C-alpha positions as MATLAB code, in Angstrom:
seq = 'XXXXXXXXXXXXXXXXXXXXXXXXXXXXXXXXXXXXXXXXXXXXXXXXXXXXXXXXXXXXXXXXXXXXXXXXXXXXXXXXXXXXXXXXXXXXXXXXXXXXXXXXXXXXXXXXXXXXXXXXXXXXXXXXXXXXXXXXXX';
ca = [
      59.656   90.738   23.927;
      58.059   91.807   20.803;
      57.694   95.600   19.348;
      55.804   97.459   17.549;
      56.413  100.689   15.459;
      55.330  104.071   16.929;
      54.887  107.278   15.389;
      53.292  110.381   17.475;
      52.203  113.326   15.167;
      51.797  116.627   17.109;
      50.307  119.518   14.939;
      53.468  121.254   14.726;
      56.303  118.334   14.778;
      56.997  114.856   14.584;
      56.946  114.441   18.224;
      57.998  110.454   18.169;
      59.690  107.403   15.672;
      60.835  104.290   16.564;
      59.632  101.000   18.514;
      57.770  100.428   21.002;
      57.073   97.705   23.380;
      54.100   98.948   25.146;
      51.900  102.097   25.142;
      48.473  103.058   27.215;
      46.675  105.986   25.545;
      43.522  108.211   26.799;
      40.370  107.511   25.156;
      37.033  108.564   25.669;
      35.987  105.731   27.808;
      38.665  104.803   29.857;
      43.187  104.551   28.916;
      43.624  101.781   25.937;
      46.640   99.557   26.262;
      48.563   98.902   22.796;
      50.498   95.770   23.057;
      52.696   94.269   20.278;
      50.306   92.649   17.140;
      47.309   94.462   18.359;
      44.130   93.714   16.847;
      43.996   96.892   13.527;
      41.975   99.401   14.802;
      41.194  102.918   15.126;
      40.503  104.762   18.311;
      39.810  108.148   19.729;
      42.323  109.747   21.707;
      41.209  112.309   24.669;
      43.087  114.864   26.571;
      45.259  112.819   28.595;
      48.833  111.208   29.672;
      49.988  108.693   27.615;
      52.689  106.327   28.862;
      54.834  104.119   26.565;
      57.724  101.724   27.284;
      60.372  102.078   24.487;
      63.350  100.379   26.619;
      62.572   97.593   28.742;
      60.724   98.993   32.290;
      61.875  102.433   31.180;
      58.250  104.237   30.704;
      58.372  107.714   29.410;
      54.628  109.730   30.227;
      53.453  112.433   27.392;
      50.541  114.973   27.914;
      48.467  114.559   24.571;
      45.919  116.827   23.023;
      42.891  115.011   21.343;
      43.388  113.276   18.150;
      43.078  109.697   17.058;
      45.277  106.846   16.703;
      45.617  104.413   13.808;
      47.084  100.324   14.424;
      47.820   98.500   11.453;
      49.831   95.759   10.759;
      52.287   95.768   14.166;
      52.223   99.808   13.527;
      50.899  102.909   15.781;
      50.375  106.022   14.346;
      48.991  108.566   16.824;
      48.014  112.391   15.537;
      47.100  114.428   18.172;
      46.928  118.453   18.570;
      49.574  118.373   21.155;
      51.909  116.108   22.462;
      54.997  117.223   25.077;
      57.048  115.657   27.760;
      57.032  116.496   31.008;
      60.221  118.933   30.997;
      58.906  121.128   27.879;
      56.166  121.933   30.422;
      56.038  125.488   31.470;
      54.070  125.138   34.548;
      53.434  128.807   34.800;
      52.272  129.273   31.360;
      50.035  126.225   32.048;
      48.192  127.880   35.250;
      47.615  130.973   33.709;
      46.189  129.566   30.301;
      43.679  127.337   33.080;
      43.324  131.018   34.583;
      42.027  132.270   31.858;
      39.723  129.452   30.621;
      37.995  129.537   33.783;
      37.143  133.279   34.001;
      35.607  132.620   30.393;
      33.974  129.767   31.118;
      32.377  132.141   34.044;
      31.154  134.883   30.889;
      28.176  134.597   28.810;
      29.385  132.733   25.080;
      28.199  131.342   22.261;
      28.201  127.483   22.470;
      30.818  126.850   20.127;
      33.200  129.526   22.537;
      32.079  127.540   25.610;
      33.505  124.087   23.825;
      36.279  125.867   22.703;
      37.200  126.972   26.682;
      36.507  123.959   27.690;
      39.063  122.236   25.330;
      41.329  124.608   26.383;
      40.804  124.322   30.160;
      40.887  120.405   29.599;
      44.684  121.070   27.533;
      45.915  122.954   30.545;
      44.419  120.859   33.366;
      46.341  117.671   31.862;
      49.635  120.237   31.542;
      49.392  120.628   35.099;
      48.932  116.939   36.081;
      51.823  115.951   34.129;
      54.130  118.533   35.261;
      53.124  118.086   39.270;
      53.202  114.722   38.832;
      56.597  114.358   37.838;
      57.686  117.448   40.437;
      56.263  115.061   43.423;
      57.874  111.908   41.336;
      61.685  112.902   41.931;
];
């Protein structure tokens, strides 16, 4: 089967390079699936779990932070705020950041704050999913 070249771009490293042969990504509206010689195209990524397939039926999931991602010409390029693996998940850290976007979601702010929480509580919700998934996934 085909590939395609994939490159994930966290805020603070390189968090992928190399091929691919398939990828779903969170959008907006619904999870995209990226297939070798996509269509070009840019799209909106949303807090979510990515999955891709770099080895044949060896999918790897990835909690990503919003962003976008760019196809061109059999290439991927996703840059996203955040992007980690299920191990680099500190499950604790991850309730008490949702902790603490809830109880300020519950106090009076300033609607740029109240977007700002809710990113946040959205980041740490998907932490969460990821991590619990993969507990109950052993």
């Amino acid at each position: 089967m085909d590939t395609f070249g994939l490159k994930i771009i966290a805020s603070d490293k390189v968090f992928y390079d190399g091929r691919c042969r398939k990828m779903t990504v969170p959008a907006a509206d619904g999870e995209i699936g990226i297939l070798p010689n996509h269509e070009n195209m840019v799209i909106a990524i949303a807090v979510g779990i990515g999955r891709m397939e770099a080895e044949p039926g060896k999918w790897q999931e990835v909690a990503l932070g919003g962003g976008f991602a760019e196809i061109v010409n059999n290439r991927v390029t996703l840059i996203v705020d955040t992007a980690e693996r299920p191990e680099d998940i500190d499950v604790r850290r991850a309730q008490e950041q949702r902790e603490r976007a809830q109880e300020q979601l519950r106090q009076k702010q300033s609607i740029q704050e109240y977007y700002h929480t809710q990113a946040s509580l959205a980041r740490a919700m998907n932490r969460l999913k990821l991590a619990q998934d993969k507990k109950w996934n052993l």
